Amino acid sequence: MQLETLLANITQHSEIKDAYGATHLPIYNTATFDLKRQSPDGQIYDYSRSDNPTRNALEMVFAKAENGFGCVCTNTGISAIALVFETVLKTNEHVLIEKDCYGGTYRLLNILFEKNNITAHYADFTDLTEVEKILQSNEIKLVVCESPTNPSLKIVDIQELGKLAKTYNALFAVDNSMATFASQKPLELGADFSVFSSTKFISGHGSVTAGAIVSKDAVWDEKFKYIANAQGRAQSPFDVFLVSLGLPTLTYRMKAQEASALKLAQFLETHPEILDVKYPGLSSHPQYELAKKQLKIIPAVLTIELKSAEKAEDFIKKCRLFGEKVSFGCADSRLEIPARMSHATNTKEDLAAKGLSHATVRISVGLEDTDDLIQDIVQALTIENDVEVLSC
C-alpha cells in the first residue's frame, strides 16, 4: 500500500473499532473506561494514560507508515526523544550524536549528564571516519542523528551510519522530524528507532505539540510503552485528533512546500545581501546527490547567512509575511535566528563549531504564494526599504 493511500483514510487503516463507522478518527476523550460495558472479544481499556482507542489508532498508522513493529505517541517531540534516552541509556553510559542537533536535544543531554552522568560525544556525521574513531575508542550504547540536520541542513548517510552502529553493537535512532516518513523511512535504512515531532510537517497546522517513537522490533516497543505509561508521557486523545487532521494532505503539502522552497532558495543565492544559502535541494549543497538519493521530498527549510547580526535582525523586523516563530513545517512561513531561539542554550563555542552565528537565519517555507514570499524578502532586504507595502 502506498503512503498516500494509507493516510487518506486513517480510520479504516488503523482498524479502530468504532460502532458508528466514523469516517474520521473518533475522539475517545475520557480518562477511564467501564470494564463491564466492553466486549471481551477486543482490547480492554481501563485508563487513558495506559491505552486509549484514539491514540492506539494513530500509533498503528505511524507504525505502518514507517514500516515498524509498533509506535508510542507522546505529548511533545522532545518528550519522545527523552523517552528514548531514558529507556535506552543507563547511568555512566555513552551516546554519540550529530553535533548539529536540535537545541532541545542538546539541552536534554546536558541535563542527563548532570543527573545520570551520561557522556555525550558529538561528531560531524557527514565524516564517517570521525564517527568510527569515536565508536572504536568508546563503548557507545546509542547513536542519534538528524537528517537533514537542524539548522545547518546537512544530509547524513543514514544507511552507512546504521552499518557502523551495528558493527560496534550500538543502537541507532534517527530524529525524522524534518523529513518525516513522507520523505524517508529510517527503519528501512538501518535505524532501530524513528523518532519525530508530529508538531511540525506531520500535523502541519501549528495547533498542537506531539511526538512519536516507532520501533523496529517488539522488545523495544514494549519497553517504550511501559516507561511512557509509568512516566505519564502519553499524548491526549484530543491532541491525537489534531495531529490526524494533517495526515491526508501530508505528502501533497510537503511537495508544494518543496517547490516553493527551491524557488526561494534559488532566488536568495543570487541576492547580493545574502552571503550563503543552505538548502539540500540546491545543486550547490555539498550533499546534494545524497539528498536526491535518500529523500523523496526535500523539506521546505533553508538557512541563510546575512552580512551581520544587525542586518539579520533588521531583515526579520521588516519581513511582513514571515512571522518570527520557532518550529517549522506549518502552513505559514516563519523565520528565526537559531542562536537566540531554538539553539539559545548552546554556548558561543558550540554555535561556532556548528557554523552558526547571530547572522544566521532559518526559514521555514509555508503554503503562501511563492512570488508573494519573494516580494516580501525583496522589500525586507532593500536598504532604503522604499518598496511598496504588500497589500495582503
Short mmCIF file of N, CA and C in Angstrom, two decimals, residues 5 60 110 132 165 168 202 205 280 299 311 331 335 345 363 382 392:
data_model
loop_
_atom_site.label_atom_id
_atom_site.label_comp_id
_atom_site.label_asym_id
_atom_site.label_seq_id
_atom_site.Cartn_x
_atom_site.Cartn_y
_atom_site.Cartn_z
N THR A 5 -2.30 6.35 0.15
CA THR A 5 -3.50 5.53 0.35
C THR A 5 -3.73 5.27 1.84
N MET A 60 -0.90 2.91 15.37
CA MET A 60 -0.90 1.88 14.33
C MET A 60 -0.60 2.49 12.96
N ASN A 110 22.51 17.73 28.29
CA ASN A 110 23.19 18.40 29.39
C ASN A 110 22.54 18.06 30.74
N GLU A 132 33.60 6.72 13.19
CA GLU A 132 34.14 5.40 13.53
C GLU A 132 35.23 5.49 14.59
N ALA A 165 26.95 1.67 13.27
CA ALA A 165 26.36 1.46 14.59
C ALA A 165 26.22 -0.03 14.88
N TYR A 168 29.50 -1.84 15.73
CA TYR A 168 30.02 -1.59 17.08
C TYR A 168 28.93 -1.81 18.15
N ILE A 202 4.04 16.91 10.02
CA ILE A 202 3.02 15.86 10.07
C ILE A 202 1.64 16.42 10.41
N HIS A 205 -0.43 22.17 11.02
CA HIS A 205 -1.30 23.30 11.35
C HIS A 205 -0.72 24.24 12.40
N PRO A 280 19.25 21.63 0.82
CA PRO A 280 19.68 20.39 0.17
C PRO A 280 19.15 20.21 -1.25
N PRO A 299 12.64 18.67 2.48
CA PRO A 299 11.85 19.51 3.40
C PRO A 299 12.06 21.00 3.13
N LYS A 311 22.05 43.18 10.47
CA LYS A 311 21.28 43.03 9.23
C LYS A 311 20.27 41.90 9.35
N ALA A 331 1.75 25.61 7.76
CA ALA A 331 1.22 26.23 6.56
C ALA A 331 1.72 27.66 6.40
N LEU A 335 10.41 32.52 10.28
CA LEU A 335 11.87 32.56 10.36
C LEU A 335 12.30 32.82 11.79
N THR A 345 20.41 27.71 24.12
CA THR A 345 21.19 27.11 25.22
C THR A 345 22.58 26.68 24.78
N ILE A 363 14.76 29.65 7.76
CA ILE A 363 13.48 29.97 7.15
C ILE A 363 12.70 28.68 6.92
N THR A 382 15.88 45.34 0.97
CA THR A 382 16.21 46.60 0.33
C THR A 382 16.67 47.60 1.38
N CYS A 392 -1.47 42.54 1.04
CA CYS A 392 -2.05 41.45 1.84
C CYS A 392 -1.51 41.47 3.26
#
